[in-house]
């Protein structure tokens, strides 16, 4: 038998069927060539913790099981030992021939014991058990059998990923505004790789990048041909899982052609992951950059990578590059298509610009995505559609298996409801006296919650009652000091690696992958506390999560007391930060205070100086100017940088007119110290709104519909606008479910909700709404600290006090 040895990266992993067997299938890229590998030696399995510890595995293996009239066979049953929440237990591992049998067998055998790990995806199970991480590399020994490469051995092996890609975008004929795949044709497909670009279309357009095809059928087939020629590992689009790929699949079916962009001669498959829609392209990676951009903006990387309120391709491209991409009026694309030479050339340029812009975003986001994939050990395709909680869960599942710890089952819906009904007390917050302050020092605890978890060995498996050697939280929960739990163990690994990566990055600051890995490690480490308290978590523990926040509150309270003992005034504190008024003290004295605190902190916990600020604005709670609002402040650093937290301009559910007005007001106060200019700015905007001279684009409000649109009973403005667009045929249901809706409050209707229309169709705006519900709420809380009233902002009165 001839054996081959390959070392490469796993581009894709899934399973295929052969008779009654489910067989792992891997696309391995080695030396620029992609190999299809099969592993029939690996079987799906789950664990049974028998009620009767004397139950023999052979009794299980010999059972004749009929489920819904179908005989379900067991491949094997084996006795072994594993830990269940720190307790050594005798279990039976039950293997099946195929993945379809696992839920049937686990349900049938539940009368004999407690089932574990019966809902873990087959390919994830394979990666975990083999200890391999797709983008970190694998070494394979295989042999030929019936024309297939069969894996004999696979193990981790460091390999640098080198992935090829193609970015693409489509344009569709849309006389009804919302294109209908059963009726409206695709009219252009643009694409770009690192060395070729073009637009495929069915009209002759005098541009060098155009490939003309006589009809839509041949255009789609030409795109498939280009995919085969380029043979990309990654097919990247923007909102492509929700629109572009499904649209092409439906058009291809309508036209009676195969849309085979896979490596295996199969069809791509649409999948649902909660509200996120995905497309599986066997043998390749489907990367929807829209999902990546949303992930980055949510996880806290937005401070350094992406900070925007709207996620169109053009907005994200502008935020990342500083440039503006070519645009057209999307709802009139069909008119351009039916127009003359100039309109067609403009449309072709626009189509190509989408793929060019997307390629720039691909290169920007790819390092972070690749490093998150490598750190967690899951595939790049899975990383691109995962939440931080799902990524943390996979990390814990992997390390639990390697440490012979049984993975806890997902909670039932009843358990989830019970958990949500018993919320965890949050972080300590010292609210400030609202006002404007000069000379502020801000300190942050680096990785406060991760450090607390590690220092106190906080983990569901270490919780104890009758124990003698333990850590105790301020609220009385006890945690064994030894052995180390999975949660603190994995966190310690992440933090130690990040410390090493940061040192290497300091020596090599041009290495974007080291920067991305540091960011990936930080994102994941900061997500563990949230996962412990997440109601759907496998590792949920109210005692663990509440102990973390209790330790955090204690740490912040002690820090505040020590600062005040040293003569500083603490004007604000939240979660892991303290804000000190210098009150004539020097920077050296502030840093000395920091050093004294650090000498007393346990483990890797450390207080760091964030910055010294020249001036800060803290606003009051509604109706009470003396009590500051949580996380609602703006600071001006000595370098001129403005830091803003909690104000409307950093939220997308406010219109641009309110955000921009608020930004200008804050700049006038912080940079120029001019309350008169701040008042003038607001009065000017109010007058512009009354005069009807404000651009409609500045009045759009964006809100995400977080569930399926038909599952809502409420009549909020965004839902009214969305349902109206659906009824009028302007939007499709699949475009609205889980989407971010942009709407304008118009003059048409009696209530605010009735006045809401999506931005595509809004022709008017209600000035009173935008004055009283957008601009004034965004600025009044700031300006009242300067003695101005609502009447003055409207131009109806004079300053009441100073």
CSV table of C-alpha atoms in Angstrom, one decimal, residues 238 289-311 316 319-320 364-365 368-369 388 519 523 650 652 704 740:
chain,number,residue,atom,x,y,z
A,238,UNK,CA,-20.8,41.6,1.7
A,289,UNK,CA,-17.5,40.4,5.6
A,290,UNK,CA,-20.7,42.1,6.8
A,291,UNK,CA,-20.9,39.6,9.6
A,292,UNK,CA,-17.2,40.1,10.4
A,293,UNK,CA,-17.6,43.9,10.5
A,294,UNK,CA,-20.6,43.6,12.9
A,295,UNK,CA,-18.7,41.2,15.1
A,296,UNK,CA,-15.7,43.5,15.4
A,297,UNK,CA,-17.9,46.5,16.2
A,298,UNK,CA,-19.7,44.6,19.0
A,299,UNK,CA,-16.8,42.9,20.8
A,300,UNK,CA,-14.9,46.0,22.0
A,301,UNK,CA,-12.4,46.0,19.2
A,302,UNK,CA,-14.2,49.0,17.8
A,303,UNK,CA,-12.1,51.4,19.8
A,304,UNK,CA,-9.0,50.5,17.7
A,305,UNK,CA,-10.5,48.9,14.6
A,306,UNK,CA,-14.0,50.0,13.8
A,307,UNK,CA,-16.4,52.5,15.3
A,308,UNK,CA,-19.5,53.2,13.2
A,309,UNK,CA,-23.2,53.2,13.6
A,310,UNK,CA,-24.2,52.0,10.2
A,311,UNK,CA,-22.9,48.9,8.4
A,316,UNK,CA,-17.5,50.4,6.7
A,319,UNK,CA,-14.4,54.1,8.3
A,320,UNK,CA,-11.6,51.7,7.6
A,364,UNK,CA,-8.1,44.6,6.8
A,365,UNK,CA,-10.3,42.1,8.7
A,368,UNK,CA,-8.0,39.3,13.1
A,369,UNK,CA,-10.4,36.6,11.8
A,388,UNK,CA,-18.0,35.6,21.4
A,519,UNK,CA,-6.5,41.6,19.8
A,523,UNK,CA,-11.5,39.8,22.9
A,650,UNK,CA,-21.7,56.5,19.6
A,652,UNK,CA,-26.7,54.0,15.9
A,704,UNK,CA,-31.8,46.3,14.4
A,740,UNK,CA,-30.8,46.8,10.7
